[in-house]
């Protein structure tokens, strides 16, 4: 399943399936992008990052894709597990600004 | 290796009182950021500090809010004469090198105004 992550929509997936969370960023000058996971009552937890000179980066069970042409970022989570339930935020660092601009987030829920 | 530490975790104040939120960055990090989060929303940048200097305060309200990061001790976000609209979660983040390293966040202070 897919979801656009700017209005806190909810994405529900079956345990074991792959999840894809999308994000449209706003500023063509952004040069560094980060995905964070936020569980209830906690702060954002770093998942994976990507610089603007790359279009793909892989981590453990996660992959981030960057399409600068359409200013789109996605997070793919392989073999989704119950512990992946959280709100996921993309954040962009506008070149030189040294501050993060966050999207609204996407709530990921896992069905057993 | 301790992460970003914030205290208190929960703070209740009455309208007109002062709120002080503290943040100790990760060891070795000299770049500190404060963000505010309302329920069901993303985080909004408030201020970026390095030791003893405010680098960017473009997200801070012009009145009642101030931040510092002294040479010794934690960073402090201070809100004077709090109003109901100040109720939110306030998060602190730190970074080793913000140009190519991610910001790492604490678990926030939940501020409630009665």
Short mmCIF file of N, CA, C and O in Angstrom, two decimals, chain B residues 41-89:
data_model
loop_
_atom_site.label_atom_id
_atom_site.label_comp_id
_atom_site.label_asym_id
_atom_site.label_seq_id
_atom_site.Cartn_x
_atom_site.Cartn_y
_atom_site.Cartn_z
N UNK B 41 0.42 16.55 14.50
CA UNK B 41 1.15 17.38 13.55
C UNK B 41 2.64 17.04 13.57
O UNK B 41 3.13 16.36 14.46
N UNK B 42 3.33 17.55 12.56
CA UNK B 42 4.78 17.40 12.53
C UNK B 42 5.45 18.41 13.45
O UNK B 42 4.82 19.29 14.00
N UNK B 43 6.75 18.25 13.62
CA UNK B 43 7.51 19.16 14.47
C UNK B 43 7.80 20.46 13.72
O UNK B 43 8.07 20.47 12.53
N UNK B 44 7.76 21.56 14.46
CA UNK B 44 8.04 22.89 13.89
C UNK B 44 9.29 23.46 14.54
O UNK B 44 9.38 23.55 15.77
N UNK B 45 10.24 23.84 13.72
CA UNK B 45 11.50 24.39 14.19
C UNK B 45 11.28 25.68 14.98
O UNK B 45 10.46 26.53 14.59
N UNK B 46 12.02 25.81 16.08
CA UNK B 46 11.96 27.04 16.86
C UNK B 46 13.30 27.78 16.83
O UNK B 46 13.37 28.94 16.42
N UNK B 47 14.37 27.08 17.27
CA UNK B 47 15.64 27.79 17.44
C UNK B 47 16.80 26.80 17.31
O UNK B 47 16.66 25.63 17.64
N UNK B 48 17.93 27.33 16.83
CA UNK B 48 19.16 26.54 16.67
C UNK B 48 20.27 27.28 17.42
O UNK B 48 20.49 28.47 17.19
N UNK B 49 20.96 26.55 18.29
CA UNK B 49 22.00 27.17 19.09
C UNK B 49 23.28 26.34 19.01
O UNK B 49 23.25 25.11 18.87
N UNK B 50 24.40 27.02 19.10
CA UNK B 50 25.67 26.40 19.40
C UNK B 50 26.12 26.98 20.73
O UNK B 50 25.56 27.95 21.21
N UNK B 51 27.16 26.41 21.28
CA UNK B 51 27.59 26.84 22.61
C UNK B 51 27.66 28.36 22.71
O UNK B 51 28.40 29.00 21.97
N UNK B 52 26.84 28.90 23.59
CA UNK B 52 26.81 30.32 23.92
C UNK B 52 26.30 31.22 22.80
O UNK B 52 26.28 32.44 22.95
N UNK B 53 25.88 30.64 21.66
CA UNK B 53 25.42 31.46 20.55
C UNK B 53 24.07 30.98 20.02
O UNK B 53 23.84 29.78 19.90
N UNK B 54 23.21 31.93 19.69
CA UNK B 54 21.99 31.63 18.96
C UNK B 54 22.29 31.81 17.48
O UNK B 54 22.68 32.88 17.04
N UNK B 55 22.13 30.73 16.72
CA UNK B 55 22.46 30.76 15.30
C UNK B 55 21.25 31.16 14.46
O UNK B 55 21.35 31.93 13.52
N UNK B 56 20.09 30.59 14.81
CA UNK B 56 18.88 30.83 14.04
C UNK B 56 17.69 30.75 14.98
O UNK B 56 17.48 29.71 15.57
N UNK B 57 16.98 31.84 15.16
CA UNK B 57 15.80 31.84 16.02
C UNK B 57 14.56 32.22 15.22
O UNK B 57 13.60 32.76 15.77
N UNK B 58 14.57 31.92 13.94
CA UNK B 58 13.49 32.35 13.06
C UNK B 58 12.14 31.70 13.39
O UNK B 58 11.10 32.21 13.01
N UNK B 59 12.16 30.59 14.13
CA UNK B 59 10.91 29.93 14.48
C UNK B 59 10.39 30.27 15.87
O UNK B 59 9.35 29.75 16.29
N UNK B 60 11.07 31.11 16.56
CA UNK B 60 10.69 31.48 17.94
C UNK B 60 9.71 32.64 17.92
O UNK B 60 9.92 33.63 17.21
N UNK B 61 8.63 32.55 18.69
CA UNK B 61 7.78 33.73 18.87
C UNK B 61 8.62 34.89 19.40
O UNK B 61 9.57 34.69 20.17
N UNK B 62 8.27 36.09 18.98
CA UNK B 62 9.10 37.26 19.32
C UNK B 62 9.01 37.62 20.79
O UNK B 62 9.96 38.20 21.35
N UNK B 63 7.91 37.29 21.41
CA UNK B 63 7.72 37.65 22.82
C UNK B 63 7.60 36.40 23.67
O UNK B 63 7.14 35.35 23.20
N UNK B 64 8.03 36.49 24.88
CA UNK B 64 7.86 35.50 25.95
C UNK B 64 8.77 34.30 25.83
O UNK B 64 8.98 33.61 26.82
N UNK B 65 9.31 34.01 24.66
CA UNK B 65 10.14 32.83 24.46
C UNK B 65 11.61 33.25 24.37
O UNK B 65 11.95 34.21 23.69
N UNK B 66 12.47 32.45 25.03
CA UNK B 66 13.91 32.67 24.90
C UNK B 66 14.62 31.34 25.06
O UNK B 66 14.07 30.39 25.63
N UNK B 67 15.83 31.26 24.53
CA UNK B 67 16.61 30.03 24.62
C UNK B 67 18.06 30.39 24.84
O UNK B 67 18.53 31.44 24.41
N UNK B 68 18.75 29.48 25.53
CA UNK B 68 20.17 29.67 25.75
C UNK B 68 20.85 28.31 25.78
O UNK B 68 20.24 27.28 26.05
N UNK B 69 22.15 28.33 25.51
CA UNK B 69 22.97 27.12 25.58
C UNK B 69 24.32 27.58 26.14
O UNK B 69 25.24 27.92 25.40
N UNK B 70 24.42 27.61 27.46
CA UNK B 70 25.63 28.16 28.09
C UNK B 70 26.84 27.27 27.90
O UNK B 70 26.72 26.09 27.51
N UNK B 71 27.98 27.82 28.20
CA UNK B 71 29.23 27.09 28.06
C UNK B 71 29.21 25.82 28.90
O UNK B 71 29.70 24.76 28.48
N UNK B 72 28.66 25.93 30.10
CA UNK B 72 28.52 24.76 30.96
C UNK B 72 27.04 24.53 31.24
O UNK B 72 26.30 25.47 31.48
N UNK B 73 26.62 23.30 31.20
CA UNK B 73 25.24 22.99 31.55
C UNK B 73 24.34 22.81 30.35
O UNK B 73 24.77 22.96 29.19
N UNK B 74 23.07 22.50 30.64
CA UNK B 74 22.15 22.17 29.55
C UNK B 74 21.66 23.40 28.80
O UNK B 74 21.81 24.54 29.26
N UNK B 75 21.03 23.16 27.67
CA UNK B 75 20.31 24.22 26.97
C UNK B 75 18.96 24.41 27.68
O UNK B 75 18.36 23.45 28.17
N UNK B 76 18.51 25.64 27.73
CA UNK B 76 17.26 25.97 28.40
C UNK B 76 16.33 26.68 27.41
O UNK B 76 16.75 27.63 26.73
N UNK B 77 15.10 26.21 27.34
CA UNK B 77 14.04 26.94 26.63
C UNK B 77 13.13 27.52 27.70
O UNK B 77 12.60 26.80 28.54
N UNK B 78 12.96 28.81 27.67
CA UNK B 78 12.20 29.51 28.71
C UNK B 78 10.99 30.18 28.09
O UNK B 78 11.10 30.87 27.08
N UNK B 79 9.84 29.93 28.71
CA UNK B 79 8.60 30.55 28.26
C UNK B 79 8.04 31.34 29.43
O UNK B 79 7.69 30.77 30.47
N UNK B 80 7.97 32.65 29.27
CA UNK B 80 7.43 33.50 30.33
C UNK B 80 5.94 33.73 30.13
O UNK B 80 5.43 33.71 28.99
N UNK B 81 5.24 33.94 31.24
CA UNK B 81 3.81 34.29 31.20
C UNK B 81 3.03 33.38 30.26
O UNK B 81 2.41 33.82 29.30
N UNK B 82 3.10 32.09 30.55
CA UNK B 82 2.52 31.10 29.65
C UNK B 82 1.02 31.32 29.46
O UNK B 82 0.31 31.79 30.35
N UNK B 83 0.58 30.96 28.24
CA UNK B 83 -0.84 31.00 27.88
C UNK B 83 -1.25 29.61 27.42
O UNK B 83 -0.40 28.75 27.15
N UNK B 84 -2.57 29.39 27.31
CA UNK B 84 -3.07 28.05 26.96
C UNK B 84 -2.49 27.57 25.64
O UNK B 84 -2.22 26.39 25.46
N UNK B 85 -2.28 28.48 24.71
CA UNK B 85 -1.76 28.10 23.39
C UNK B 85 -0.33 27.59 23.41
O UNK B 85 0.15 27.07 22.40
N UNK B 86 0.35 27.73 24.56
CA UNK B 86 1.71 27.20 24.66
C UNK B 86 1.72 25.70 24.95
O UNK B 86 2.78 25.07 24.90
N UNK B 87 0.55 25.14 25.24
CA UNK B 87 0.47 23.70 25.50
C UNK B 87 0.91 22.93 24.26
O UNK B 87 0.34 23.12 23.17
N UNK B 88 1.90 22.08 24.42
CA UNK B 88 2.46 21.34 23.29
C UNK B 88 3.55 20.42 23.84
O UNK B 88 3.87 20.46 25.03
N UNK B 89 4.09 19.61 22.94
CA UNK B 89 5.30 18.85 23.27
C UNK B 89 6.49 19.60 22.68
O UNK B 89 6.45 20.02 21.51
#
